[in-house]
Amino acid sequence: MSYLTRVYQKIEAKENLVAWVLILPAALIMVAVVGYPIVSNIWLSLHDVSLMNPFERPFVGLANYLDFFADPTFWASVGRTAYFTVVSVSLELILGIAIAMLINMKLKGWKFLRAVIIIPWAVPTVVNGIMWKWIYNADYGALNGLLQSLGLIDKYQAWLADPWTAMNLVILADIWHVTPLVVLIISAALAALPDSLYEAAVIDGATSWQSFWRITLPLLRPAILVTLVLRTVEAFRVFDIIYVITGGGPANGTQVISYLAYLESFSYLNLGRGAALSFIVSAFILVLAIVYYKVLYTEDVA
Amino acid sequence: MVVGSKKHKICRNIFITLGVIIVLIPPLFVFWWMFTSALKTPVDILSPVPKLIFTPTWDNFKEVLQQENFLRYMWNSLVIATFATAIALVLGLPAAYSIAKYRQQKLALGILVARMIPFVSYLLPWFIFFRKLNLIDTYLALITTHLIITLPMTIWLMIGYFEDVPDDLEEAAMVDGCSRVRSFLTITLPLVRNGVVASAILSFIFSWNQFLFSLILSGPRTKTVPVAVFNFISFEQINWGGLSAAATLIVLPALILTLIIQKQIVRGLTMGAVKG
C-alpha cells in the first residue's frame, strides 16, 4: 500500500468519526423521544393494558387489532377519515393553486395580499377551531346572521347538530386554516418557472387557459405532488380541530380514526386497544411516507 | 386575445379585482370577528344579529390578564417553546451538518418518518412513562414531547441549507490552517443563518401552538396557552369576550413570527423539496 493511500484512509477514518460524533447526540435523543414511544406502542398494542386494572397485562397477540377489523365502528371512522382527507386536501389544492396564480400576477400590492393570505395558517388550531365553532353557533353565530340577512334561511339553524353537515363544516374550517400553506408552496414554485416559456406560448397563439393546462400545470407537478403527500399525511392524522369543534359528534359523525384512538386511550383507558389503533394510523402514514420519499428522490424536484 | 383587447382587458381586470376581494374576505373576516369580539361587552357579543357598531372596551383583556392567570400560561408556553427550540438547534445543527456533508441519506429517512407518525402514537407511551415517574405537569415532560416535533423539523430544514454551502469554501479555510470546528463556526454557520432563523421560528411556532401533548401532559402548574384557551369553552357559560381576548393574545406572537419568515416557511414545511 502506498504512503498516500494510507494517508487518505486515515483521513477518511477520521472524517467518518467526525460524522458520527456530530450526529450522535441528536441520534440518541431521537431514539429516546421518538424511538422509545414507537417500540413501546407496539408492545402495548399486543397486550391487554387497561388503567382500570393496572396490575395485569396479559399478552393477547393480535387480538386488539382483530377486534377492530371486525368492528363496524372502526371501519366507519376509517371511512370518515378518508372522506375528510380526500375532500379537504383536494379542495385545498384547487383553491391553493387558484390563489397562487392570482398572487403570481404580481398586481399592485401583491406582497400585502400574500401577507394577509398567510394569516390563517399562523392561527393555532385550537383558536381556529373555537372561532369556527362560534361562527357556526346555533343562537348567535355569524353564519346564521349572515345567511339570514341575505335571506337564504328563515330561521337560525343548529349547524353542528347534523353529522353530515358537521363533518363538512369541520372540513371548511380546515380549508380556511391550511389553504394558505398550499398557496405559499405553489406560489414559490410558480415564481421559479421561467417567463420565456409563456412568451413563446403567447407568440404561438396559445390562450391563457391553454398555457395554464399545457405549461403551468405540468411544470408544477413536483410541487403539487409534495403538497399532496404532505397534506394527505396531516389530514389522515387530523385530531385537534375535530376535538375542538365537534368532539367527535354529533352521533359520532366526525369521529375520525385518530379521535377514536384518543378515546380508547384517554377516555375508556384501554391503552392496549388505543395503541393498536395508533399503530394502524401510523402504518398507513408510513406507507405514505415511503411514497413521499420515492417521489422526492426520483423526481427532479424544482 | 388580440381582437377587442380593450374590452377584454376591462373584463379581465374586473374578474381579477373580484378574485382578490373574494380571496381576502375569509382571512380578514375571521380576524375582524375575533378582534372586535375581544373589545365587545357580553351583551353586544350575544346579540343574535352581530353588531357592527359598538362601544369598545378593554375589560375582556383586563379580565383575562388579571383573573385568569393568563400571564402564567403565557410564561409556561414561552419557557417550553424556548427550550424545545434551543435544544433542537443545539442537537440538530451538528446532526444536519453531518448528514448533509457526509451524505447519510438513510438517517434523513428516519427523520422524515419521525415527522409523519401521528401524535397520538407518541402520546400514549409518554403518558404512561411520565405518569409512572410522577412527572405529569412538569416542564420536563412537555419539553421532551415537544422535541418530537422541533428536533426532526430543525434537522430536516437545516440539511437543505447545509447542502447549499459549497464544500470548497470550508476546504479552502482548512487548507489555510483553520480547524474544522473553526471553519464551521466562521464560514459555514454565517452562510446558513437564514436557515437557522427559519428553523428556530418554525420550531417555536409549532411548539407554541401544540395542543394535544399539552392537553394530556400538562396540569395546573404547566398549562400552556392553547389548553388555557380551550378551557374557556369547556365551561357551561362560555365567556366569549374573554375567550377572544385570550385568543388574540396567543395568535399575535405566532402571527408576527410567521410574517417575519414567510419566505422560509415553504422550504421548512416541504422539507426543502420546494424552495421559496
Coordinates of C-alpha atoms in Angstrom, one line a residue:
Chain A
M1 CA 0.0 0.0 0.0
S2 CA 1.4 3.3 -0.9
Y3 CA 2.0 6.0 1.6
L4 CA -0.6 8.3 0.0
T5 CA -3.3 5.6 0.2
R6 CA -2.7 5.1 3.8
V7 CA -2.9 8.8 4.5
Y8 CA -6.2 9.0 2.6
Q9 CA -7.6 6.0 4.5
K10 CA -6.5 7.7 7.8
I11 CA -8.2 10.9 6.8
E12 CA -11.3 9.0 5.8
A13 CA -11.5 7.1 9.0
K14 CA -11.1 10.4 10.9
E15 CA -13.8 12.0 8.8
N16 CA -16.2 9.1 9.5
L17 CA -15.6 9.5 13.2
V18 CA -16.3 13.2 12.9
A19 CA -19.5 12.5 11.1
W20 CA -20.7 10.1 13.8
V21 CA -19.7 12.3 16.7
L22 CA -21.7 15.2 15.2
I23 CA -24.8 13.0 14.8
L24 CA -24.6 11.0 18.0
P25 CA -26.2 13.5 20.4
A26 CA -29.2 14.2 18.1
A27 CA -29.5 10.5 17.3
L28 CA -29.6 9.4 20.9
I29 CA -32.3 12.0 21.7
M30 CA -34.2 11.0 18.6
V31 CA -34.1 7.3 19.7
A32 CA -35.2 8.3 23.2
V33 CA -38.1 10.7 22.3
V34 CA -39.2 9.1 19.1
G35 CA -37.9 5.5 19.0
Y36 CA -39.0 4.6 22.6
P37 CA -42.7 5.5 22.1
I38 CA -42.8 3.7 18.8
V39 CA -41.5 0.4 20.3
S40 CA -43.5 0.9 23.5
N41 CA -46.6 1.5 21.4
I42 CA -46.2 -1.8 19.6
W43 CA -45.6 -3.7 22.8
L44 CA -48.8 -2.1 24.3
S45 CA -50.8 -3.0 21.3
L46 CA -50.0 -6.7 21.8
H47 CA -51.2 -6.7 25.4
D48 CA -54.4 -6.1 27.2
V49 CA -53.4 -3.0 29.2
S50 CA -56.1 -1.1 31.0
L51 CA -55.8 1.7 33.5
M52 CA -58.9 0.2 35.2
N53 CA -56.8 -2.8 36.0
P54 CA -53.2 -1.7 36.0
F55 CA -51.6 -4.8 37.6
E56 CA -52.5 -7.4 34.9
R57 CA -51.1 -7.0 31.4
P58 CA -51.7 -10.3 29.7
F59 CA -50.3 -10.9 26.2
V60 CA -53.1 -11.1 23.7
G61 CA -51.2 -11.2 20.4
L62 CA -53.1 -9.6 17.6
A63 CA -56.4 -9.7 19.4
N64 CA -56.6 -5.9 19.7
Y65 CA -56.1 -5.5 16.0
L66 CA -58.5 -8.3 15.1
D67 CA -61.2 -6.8 17.3
F68 CA -61.0 -3.5 15.4
F69 CA -61.0 -5.2 12.0
A70 CA -64.3 -6.9 13.0
D71 CA -65.8 -3.7 14.4
P72 CA -68.0 -1.6 12.2
T73 CA -67.2 1.5 14.4
F74 CA -63.6 1.2 13.3
W75 CA -64.4 1.0 9.6
A76 CA -66.9 3.9 9.9
S77 CA -64.1 6.0 11.4
V78 CA -61.7 4.9 8.6
G79 CA -64.3 6.0 6.1
R80 CA -64.8 9.4 7.8
T81 CA -61.0 9.9 7.9
A82 CA -60.8 9.0 4.2
Y83 CA -63.7 11.4 3.4
F84 CA -62.1 14.2 5.4
T85 CA -58.7 13.6 3.8
V86 CA -59.9 13.4 0.2
V87 CA -62.3 16.4 0.4
S88 CA -60.1 18.7 2.4
V89 CA -56.9 18.0 0.5
S90 CA -58.4 18.2 -3.0
L91 CA -60.2 21.5 -2.2
E92 CA -57.2 23.0 -0.5
L93 CA -55.1 22.1 -3.5
I94 CA -57.5 23.5 -6.1
L95 CA -58.1 26.7 -4.1
G96 CA -54.4 27.0 -3.3
I97 CA -53.4 26.8 -7.0
A98 CA -56.0 29.3 -8.0
I99 CA -55.0 31.8 -5.3
A100 CA -51.3 31.3 -6.0
M101 CA -51.9 32.1 -9.7
L102 CA -53.6 35.3 -8.6
I103 CA -50.7 36.3 -6.3
N104 CA -48.2 35.4 -9.1
M105 CA -49.8 38.0 -11.4
K106 CA -47.8 40.5 -9.2
L107 CA -50.6 43.0 -9.2
K108 CA -50.1 46.2 -7.3
G109 CA -49.8 45.3 -3.6
W110 CA -49.3 41.6 -4.1
K111 CA -46.9 41.4 -1.2
F112 CA -49.7 42.7 1.1
L113 CA -52.1 40.2 -0.5
R114 CA -49.6 37.4 0.3
A115 CA -49.1 38.5 3.8
V116 CA -52.9 38.7 4.5
I117 CA -53.4 35.3 3.0
I118 CA -50.9 33.6 5.2
I119 CA -52.6 34.9 8.4
P120 CA -55.0 31.9 8.9
W121 CA -52.1 29.4 8.9
A122 CA -50.4 31.2 11.8
V123 CA -53.5 30.8 14.0
P124 CA -53.1 27.9 16.4
T125 CA -55.5 25.1 15.5
V126 CA -57.3 25.5 18.9
V127 CA -58.1 29.1 18.2
N128 CA -59.1 28.3 14.7
G129 CA -61.5 25.6 15.9
I130 CA -63.0 27.8 18.6
M131 CA -63.6 30.6 16.2
W132 CA -65.4 28.4 13.7
K133 CA -67.4 26.7 16.4
W134 CA -68.6 30.1 17.4
I135 CA -69.3 31.2 13.8
Y136 CA -71.4 28.0 13.5
N137 CA -73.2 28.6 16.8
A138 CA -77.0 28.0 16.6
D139 CA -78.0 31.0 18.7
Y140 CA -75.6 33.8 18.0
G141 CA -73.2 32.6 15.3
A142 CA -72.1 34.7 12.4
L143 CA -73.1 32.1 9.8
N144 CA -76.7 32.2 10.9
G145 CA -76.6 36.0 11.0
L146 CA -75.1 36.2 7.5
L147 CA -77.4 33.7 5.9
Q148 CA -80.5 35.2 7.4
S149 CA -79.6 38.8 6.4
L150 CA -79.0 37.5 2.9
G151 CA -82.5 35.9 3.1
L152 CA -81.1 32.4 2.5
I153 CA -82.6 30.9 5.6
D154 CA -85.7 31.9 7.5
K155 CA -84.7 30.8 11.0
Y156 CA -81.4 30.0 12.8
Q157 CA -80.1 26.5 12.2
A158 CA -78.2 24.3 14.6
W159 CA -75.4 23.6 12.1
L160 CA -73.4 21.2 14.2
A161 CA -76.4 19.0 15.1
D162 CA -76.4 17.0 11.9
P163 CA -73.5 14.6 11.5
W164 CA -73.0 15.1 7.8
T165 CA -73.2 18.9 7.9
A166 CA -70.9 18.9 10.9
M167 CA -68.2 16.9 9.1
N168 CA -68.4 19.3 6.1
L169 CA -68.2 22.4 8.3
V170 CA -65.1 21.0 10.1
I171 CA -63.6 20.5 6.6
L172 CA -64.4 24.1 5.8
A173 CA -62.6 25.2 8.9
D174 CA -59.6 23.1 8.0
I175 CA -59.6 24.5 4.5
W176 CA -59.6 28.0 5.9
H177 CA -56.7 27.1 8.1
V178 CA -54.5 25.2 5.6
T179 CA -55.1 26.6 2.2
P180 CA -52.6 29.5 2.9
L181 CA -49.8 26.9 3.2
V182 CA -50.7 25.4 -0.1
V183 CA -50.7 28.9 -1.6
L184 CA -47.3 29.6 -0.2
I185 CA -45.8 26.4 -1.6
I186 CA -47.4 26.7 -5.0
S187 CA -46.6 30.4 -5.4
A188 CA -43.0 29.7 -4.5
A189 CA -42.9 27.0 -7.3
L190 CA -44.7 29.3 -9.7
A191 CA -42.2 32.1 -9.1
A192 CA -39.4 29.7 -10.1
L193 CA -40.9 29.0 -13.6
P194 CA -39.2 30.7 -16.5
D195 CA -41.1 33.6 -18.2
S196 CA -39.7 32.7 -21.6
L197 CA -41.9 29.6 -21.9
Y198 CA -45.1 31.8 -21.6
E199 CA -43.8 34.4 -24.0
A200 CA -43.2 31.6 -26.5
A201 CA -46.7 30.3 -25.9
V202 CA -48.2 33.7 -26.5
I203 CA -46.3 34.0 -29.8
D204 CA -47.6 30.6 -30.8
G205 CA -51.2 32.0 -30.2
A206 CA -52.0 30.0 -27.0
T207 CA -54.8 31.3 -24.8
S208 CA -54.1 31.8 -21.1
W209 CA -56.3 28.8 -20.4
Q210 CA -54.2 26.6 -22.8
S211 CA -50.9 27.8 -21.3
F212 CA -52.2 27.0 -17.8
W213 CA -53.1 23.4 -18.7
R214 CA -50.2 22.7 -21.1
I215 CA -47.4 24.6 -19.4
T216 CA -48.1 25.7 -15.8
L217 CA -49.7 22.6 -14.5
P218 CA -47.2 20.1 -15.8
L219 CA -44.3 22.2 -14.5
L220 CA -46.0 22.5 -11.1
R221 CA -46.3 18.7 -10.9
P222 CA -43.4 18.2 -8.4
A223 CA -44.6 20.9 -6.1
I224 CA -48.2 19.6 -6.3
L225 CA -47.0 16.1 -5.5
V226 CA -45.1 17.2 -2.5
T227 CA -48.1 19.3 -1.2
L228 CA -50.4 16.4 -1.9
V229 CA -48.5 13.9 0.2
L230 CA -47.6 16.4 2.9
R231 CA -51.2 17.3 3.3
T232 CA -52.6 13.8 3.0
V233 CA -50.3 12.7 5.8
E234 CA -51.5 15.6 8.0
A235 CA -55.2 15.2 7.1
F236 CA -55.1 11.5 7.8
R237 CA -54.0 12.0 11.4
V238 CA -56.3 15.0 12.0
F239 CA -57.3 15.4 15.6
D240 CA -57.1 18.9 17.1
I241 CA -59.7 20.6 15.0
I242 CA -62.2 17.8 15.5
Y243 CA -61.6 17.7 19.2
V244 CA -62.3 21.4 19.5
I245 CA -65.2 21.9 17.1
T246 CA -67.3 18.8 17.5
G247 CA -65.6 16.5 20.0
G248 CA -66.2 13.6 17.6
G249 CA -70.0 14.2 17.5
P250 CA -72.8 14.6 16.7
A251 CA -73.7 10.9 16.8
N252 CA -70.0 10.1 16.2
G253 CA -70.4 11.8 12.8
T254 CA -66.9 13.4 12.9
Q255 CA -65.2 10.5 14.8
V256 CA -62.0 10.1 12.7
I257 CA -59.5 7.4 13.4
S258 CA -57.1 9.5 15.5
Y259 CA -60.0 10.6 17.6
L260 CA -61.1 7.0 18.1
A261 CA -57.5 6.2 19.2
Y262 CA -57.6 9.1 21.6
L263 CA -60.9 8.0 23.1
E264 CA -59.8 4.4 23.6
S265 CA -56.7 5.5 25.3
F266 CA -57.7 8.5 27.4
S267 CA -61.5 8.1 27.9
Y268 CA -62.0 4.4 28.0
L269 CA -58.5 3.9 29.4
N270 CA -58.0 0.8 27.2
L271 CA -54.3 1.5 26.5
G272 CA -53.7 -1.7 24.5
R273 CA -56.6 -1.0 22.1
G274 CA -55.6 2.6 21.9
A275 CA -52.0 1.6 21.0
A276 CA -53.3 -0.8 18.3
L277 CA -55.3 1.9 16.7
S278 CA -52.4 4.4 16.8
F279 CA -50.3 1.8 15.2
I280 CA -52.8 1.3 12.4
V281 CA -52.8 5.0 11.7
S282 CA -49.0 5.1 11.8
A283 CA -48.8 2.1 9.4
F284 CA -50.9 3.8 6.9
I285 CA -49.0 7.0 7.2
L286 CA -45.7 5.2 6.9
V287 CA -46.8 3.7 3.6
L288 CA -47.4 7.3 2.5
A289 CA -44.0 8.4 3.8
I290 CA -42.3 5.8 1.6
V291 CA -44.3 7.0 -1.4
Y292 CA -43.2 10.5 -0.4
Y293 CA -39.5 9.5 -0.2
K294 CA -39.7 7.8 -3.6
V295 CA -41.3 10.9 -5.1
L296 CA -38.8 13.2 -3.6
Y297 CA -35.7 11.3 -4.6
T298 CA -36.8 10.1 -8.1
E299 CA -38.5 13.2 -9.4
D300 CA -36.3 16.1 -10.3
V301 CA -37.9 18.5 -7.9
A302 CA -37.6 22.2 -8.5
Chain B
M1 CA -56.6 37.6 -27.2
V2 CA -55.6 40.5 -29.5
V3 CA -59.1 41.2 -31.1
G4 CA -61.2 43.6 -29.0
S5 CA -58.4 43.7 -26.5
K6 CA -59.6 46.8 -24.7
K7 CA -62.9 45.3 -23.7
H8 CA -61.2 42.1 -22.9
K9 CA -58.8 43.9 -20.6
I10 CA -61.5 45.7 -18.7
C11 CA -63.4 42.4 -18.2
R12 CA -60.2 40.7 -17.1
N13 CA -59.5 43.5 -14.6
I14 CA -63.0 43.2 -13.1
F15 CA -62.5 39.5 -12.7
I16 CA -59.2 39.9 -11.1
T17 CA -60.4 42.5 -8.7
L18 CA -63.4 40.3 -7.7
G19 CA -61.0 37.4 -7.2
V20 CA -58.7 39.5 -4.9
I21 CA -61.7 40.6 -2.9
I22 CA -63.1 37.1 -2.6
V23 CA -59.7 35.8 -1.6
L24 CA -59.2 38.5 1.1
I25 CA -62.6 38.2 2.8
P26 CA -62.1 34.8 4.6
P27 CA -58.9 35.6 6.4
L28 CA -59.8 39.1 7.3
F29 CA -63.4 38.3 8.3
V30 CA -62.4 35.7 11.0
F31 CA -59.8 38.1 12.4
W32 CA -62.1 41.0 12.4
W33 CA -64.6 38.8 14.2
M34 CA -62.1 37.8 16.8
F35 CA -60.5 41.2 17.5
T36 CA -63.8 43.0 17.6
S37 CA -65.3 40.4 19.9
A38 CA -62.4 40.9 22.3
L39 CA -63.5 44.5 22.5
K40 CA -67.2 43.9 23.0
T41 CA -69.3 43.7 26.1
P42 CA -71.1 40.4 26.8
V43 CA -74.4 41.9 25.8
D44 CA -73.1 43.0 22.4
I45 CA -71.5 39.6 21.8
L46 CA -74.6 37.7 22.4
S47 CA -76.8 39.9 20.2
P48 CA -78.4 37.5 17.7
V49 CA -77.7 39.8 14.8
P50 CA -73.9 40.5 15.0
K51 CA -73.4 44.2 15.9
L52 CA -71.2 46.2 13.6
I53 CA -71.2 49.4 15.7
F54 CA -70.4 49.1 19.4
T55 CA -68.5 50.9 22.1
P56 CA -65.1 49.2 22.5
T57 CA -64.0 48.1 26.0
W58 CA -60.7 46.7 27.3
D59 CA -62.5 44.9 30.1
N60 CA -62.0 41.5 28.4
F61 CA -58.2 41.9 28.2
K62 CA -58.1 43.1 31.8
E63 CA -60.2 40.2 33.0
V64 CA -58.1 37.6 31.1
L65 CA -54.8 39.0 32.4
Q66 CA -55.8 39.6 35.9
Q67 CA -58.3 36.9 36.8
E68 CA -57.5 34.0 34.6
N69 CA -53.8 33.7 35.4
F70 CA -53.2 34.1 31.7
L71 CA -49.8 35.6 32.1
R72 CA -48.7 32.5 33.9
Y73 CA -49.9 30.3 31.0
M74 CA -48.1 32.5 28.5
W75 CA -44.9 32.2 30.6
N76 CA -45.3 28.4 30.6
S77 CA -45.7 28.4 26.8
L78 CA -42.7 30.7 26.4
V79 CA -40.5 28.5 28.6
I80 CA -41.5 25.3 26.9
A81 CA -41.2 26.6 23.4
T82 CA -37.9 28.3 24.1
F83 CA -36.3 25.2 25.5
A84 CA -37.8 22.9 22.8
T85 CA -36.4 25.3 20.2
A86 CA -32.9 25.8 21.8
I87 CA -32.3 22.1 22.4
A88 CA -33.4 21.3 18.9
L89 CA -30.9 23.8 17.5
V90 CA -28.0 22.7 19.7
L91 CA -28.5 19.0 18.8
G92 CA -29.9 19.5 15.3
L93 CA -27.4 21.8 13.7
P94 CA -24.4 19.4 14.0
A95 CA -26.5 16.5 13.0
A96 CA -27.9 18.2 9.9
Y97 CA -24.4 19.3 9.0
S98 CA -23.1 15.8 9.3
I99 CA -26.0 14.4 7.2
A100 CA -25.5 17.0 4.5
K101 CA -21.7 16.8 4.3
Y102 CA -21.2 13.1 4.7
R103 CA -24.3 12.1 2.7
Q104 CA -26.0 10.0 5.3
Q105 CA -29.4 9.9 3.5
K106 CA -30.7 6.8 5.3
L107 CA -30.7 8.8 8.6
A108 CA -32.6 11.5 6.9
L109 CA -35.3 9.0 6.0
G110 CA -35.6 8.1 9.7
I111 CA -36.2 11.8 10.5
L112 CA -38.9 12.0 7.8
V113 CA -40.7 9.0 9.3
A114 CA -40.5 10.6 12.8
R115 CA -42.2 13.7 11.4
M116 CA -45.1 11.7 9.9
I117 CA -46.2 9.4 12.7
P118 CA -49.4 10.7 14.3
F119 CA -49.1 12.5 17.6
V120 CA -51.4 10.0 19.3
S121 CA -48.9 7.3 18.8
Y122 CA -46.2 9.2 20.7
L123 CA -48.5 10.5 23.4
L124 CA -49.7 7.2 24.9
P125 CA -46.3 5.7 25.8
W126 CA -45.1 9.1 27.1
F127 CA -48.2 9.5 29.1
I128 CA -47.6 6.1 30.8
F129 CA -43.9 6.8 31.3
F130 CA -44.4 10.2 32.9
R131 CA -47.3 9.1 34.9
K132 CA -45.2 6.3 36.4
L133 CA -42.4 8.7 37.3
N134 CA -44.9 11.3 38.6
L135 CA -43.7 13.8 36.1
I136 CA -47.0 14.8 34.6
D137 CA -47.4 18.6 34.9
T138 CA -43.7 19.3 34.7
Y139 CA -41.8 21.3 32.1
L140 CA -39.6 18.3 31.6
A141 CA -42.5 16.2 30.3
L142 CA -43.7 18.9 27.9
I143 CA -40.3 19.9 26.6
T144 CA -39.4 16.3 26.0
T145 CA -42.5 15.7 23.9
H146 CA -42.2 19.0 22.1
L147 CA -38.8 17.8 21.0
I148 CA -40.6 15.1 18.9
I149 CA -41.7 18.0 16.7
T150 CA -38.9 20.5 16.9
L151 CA -35.9 18.3 16.5
P152 CA -36.8 16.4 13.3
M153 CA -38.0 19.7 11.8
T154 CA -34.8 21.6 12.6
I155 CA -32.6 18.7 11.3
W156 CA -34.6 18.4 8.1
L157 CA -34.7 22.1 7.3
M158 CA -31.0 22.5 8.0
I159 CA -29.9 19.6 5.8
G160 CA -31.1 21.6 2.8
Y161 CA -29.3 24.8 3.9
F162 CA -26.0 23.0 4.6
E163 CA -26.2 21.2 1.2
D164 CA -26.3 24.5 -0.5
V165 CA -22.9 25.6 1.1
P166 CA -20.2 24.6 -1.4
D167 CA -17.7 22.2 0.0
D168 CA -14.8 24.1 -1.4
L169 CA -15.3 27.1 0.9
E170 CA -14.6 25.0 4.0
E171 CA -11.9 23.1 2.5
A172 CA -10.1 26.3 1.5
A173 CA -10.4 27.5 5.0
M174 CA -9.0 24.2 6.3
V175 CA -6.1 24.3 3.9
D176 CA -5.4 27.8 5.3
G177 CA -5.0 26.2 8.7
C178 CA -8.5 26.6 10.2
S179 CA -9.7 23.7 12.3
R180 CA -12.9 22.0 11.2
V181 CA -14.8 23.5 14.1
R182 CA -13.5 26.9 13.4
S183 CA -14.3 26.8 9.7
F184 CA -17.8 25.6 10.6
L185 CA -18.3 28.5 13.0
T186 CA -16.7 31.2 10.9
I187 CA -17.5 30.1 7.4
T188 CA -20.5 27.7 7.3
L189 CA -22.7 29.0 10.1
P190 CA -22.9 32.6 8.9
L191 CA -23.8 31.3 5.4
V192 CA -26.8 29.3 6.8
R193 CA -28.1 31.9 9.2
N194 CA -31.4 32.4 7.3
G195 CA -31.9 28.7 7.8
V196 CA -31.1 28.9 11.5
V197 CA -33.6 31.7 12.0
A198 CA -36.2 29.9 10.0
S199 CA -35.8 26.6 12.0
A200 CA -35.8 28.5 15.2
I201 CA -39.0 30.4 14.4
L202 CA -40.8 27.4 12.9
S203 CA -39.9 25.3 15.9
F204 CA -41.1 28.0 18.2
I205 CA -44.4 28.4 16.4
F206 CA -45.1 24.7 16.3
S207 CA -44.3 24.3 20.0
W208 CA -46.3 27.4 20.9
N209 CA -49.3 26.1 19.0
Q210 CA -49.0 22.5 20.1
F211 CA -52.2 21.3 21.7
L212 CA -52.5 17.5 22.1
F213 CA -49.3 16.9 24.1
S214 CA -50.0 19.8 26.4
L215 CA -53.7 18.8 26.8
I216 CA -52.7 15.4 28.3
L217 CA -49.3 16.1 29.9
S218 CA -49.8 19.5 31.4
G219 CA -51.6 20.4 34.6
P220 CA -52.4 23.4 36.7
R221 CA -48.8 24.3 37.1
T222 CA -47.6 24.0 33.5
K223 CA -50.8 24.6 31.5
T224 CA -49.9 26.2 28.1
V225 CA -51.9 28.9 26.3
P226 CA -53.6 26.7 23.8
V227 CA -55.0 24.5 26.6
A228 CA -56.0 27.5 28.6
V229 CA -57.8 28.9 25.6
F230 CA -59.6 25.6 25.1
N231 CA -60.7 25.5 28.7
F232 CA -62.7 28.7 28.1
I233 CA -65.2 26.7 26.1
S234 CA -65.5 23.7 28.4
F235 CA -67.5 25.7 31.0
E236 CA -71.3 25.8 30.9
Q237 CA -71.4 29.5 30.4
I238 CA -68.9 30.4 27.7
N239 CA -67.2 33.7 28.2
W240 CA -66.8 34.6 24.6
G241 CA -65.3 38.1 25.3
G242 CA -62.6 36.7 27.5
L243 CA -62.0 33.9 25.0
S244 CA -61.5 36.3 22.1
A245 CA -59.1 38.4 24.2
A246 CA -57.1 35.3 25.1
A247 CA -57.2 34.1 21.5
T248 CA -55.9 37.5 20.4
L249 CA -53.0 37.3 22.8
I250 CA -52.0 33.8 21.7
V251 CA -52.3 34.5 18.0
L252 CA -50.2 37.7 17.9
P253 CA -46.8 36.2 18.7
A254 CA -47.3 33.4 16.2
L255 CA -48.6 35.8 13.6
I256 CA -45.7 38.2 13.9
L257 CA -43.2 35.4 13.7
T258 CA -44.9 33.9 10.7
L259 CA -44.8 37.2 8.8
I260 CA -41.1 37.5 9.5
I261 CA -40.2 34.2 7.9
Q262 CA -42.9 33.7 5.4
K263 CA -40.3 33.1 2.7
Q264 CA -38.6 30.3 4.6
I265 CA -41.9 28.6 5.6
V266 CA -42.2 26.9 2.2
R267 CA -38.8 25.3 2.5
G268 CA -39.3 24.3 6.1
L269 CA -42.6 22.6 5.6
T270 CA -41.9 20.9 2.3
M271 CA -38.6 19.9 3.8
G272 CA -36.6 21.6 1.2
A273 CA -38.4 20.0 -1.7
V274 CA -39.8 23.3 -2.9
K275 CA -37.5 26.3 -2.3
G276 CA -39.2 29.5 -1.5

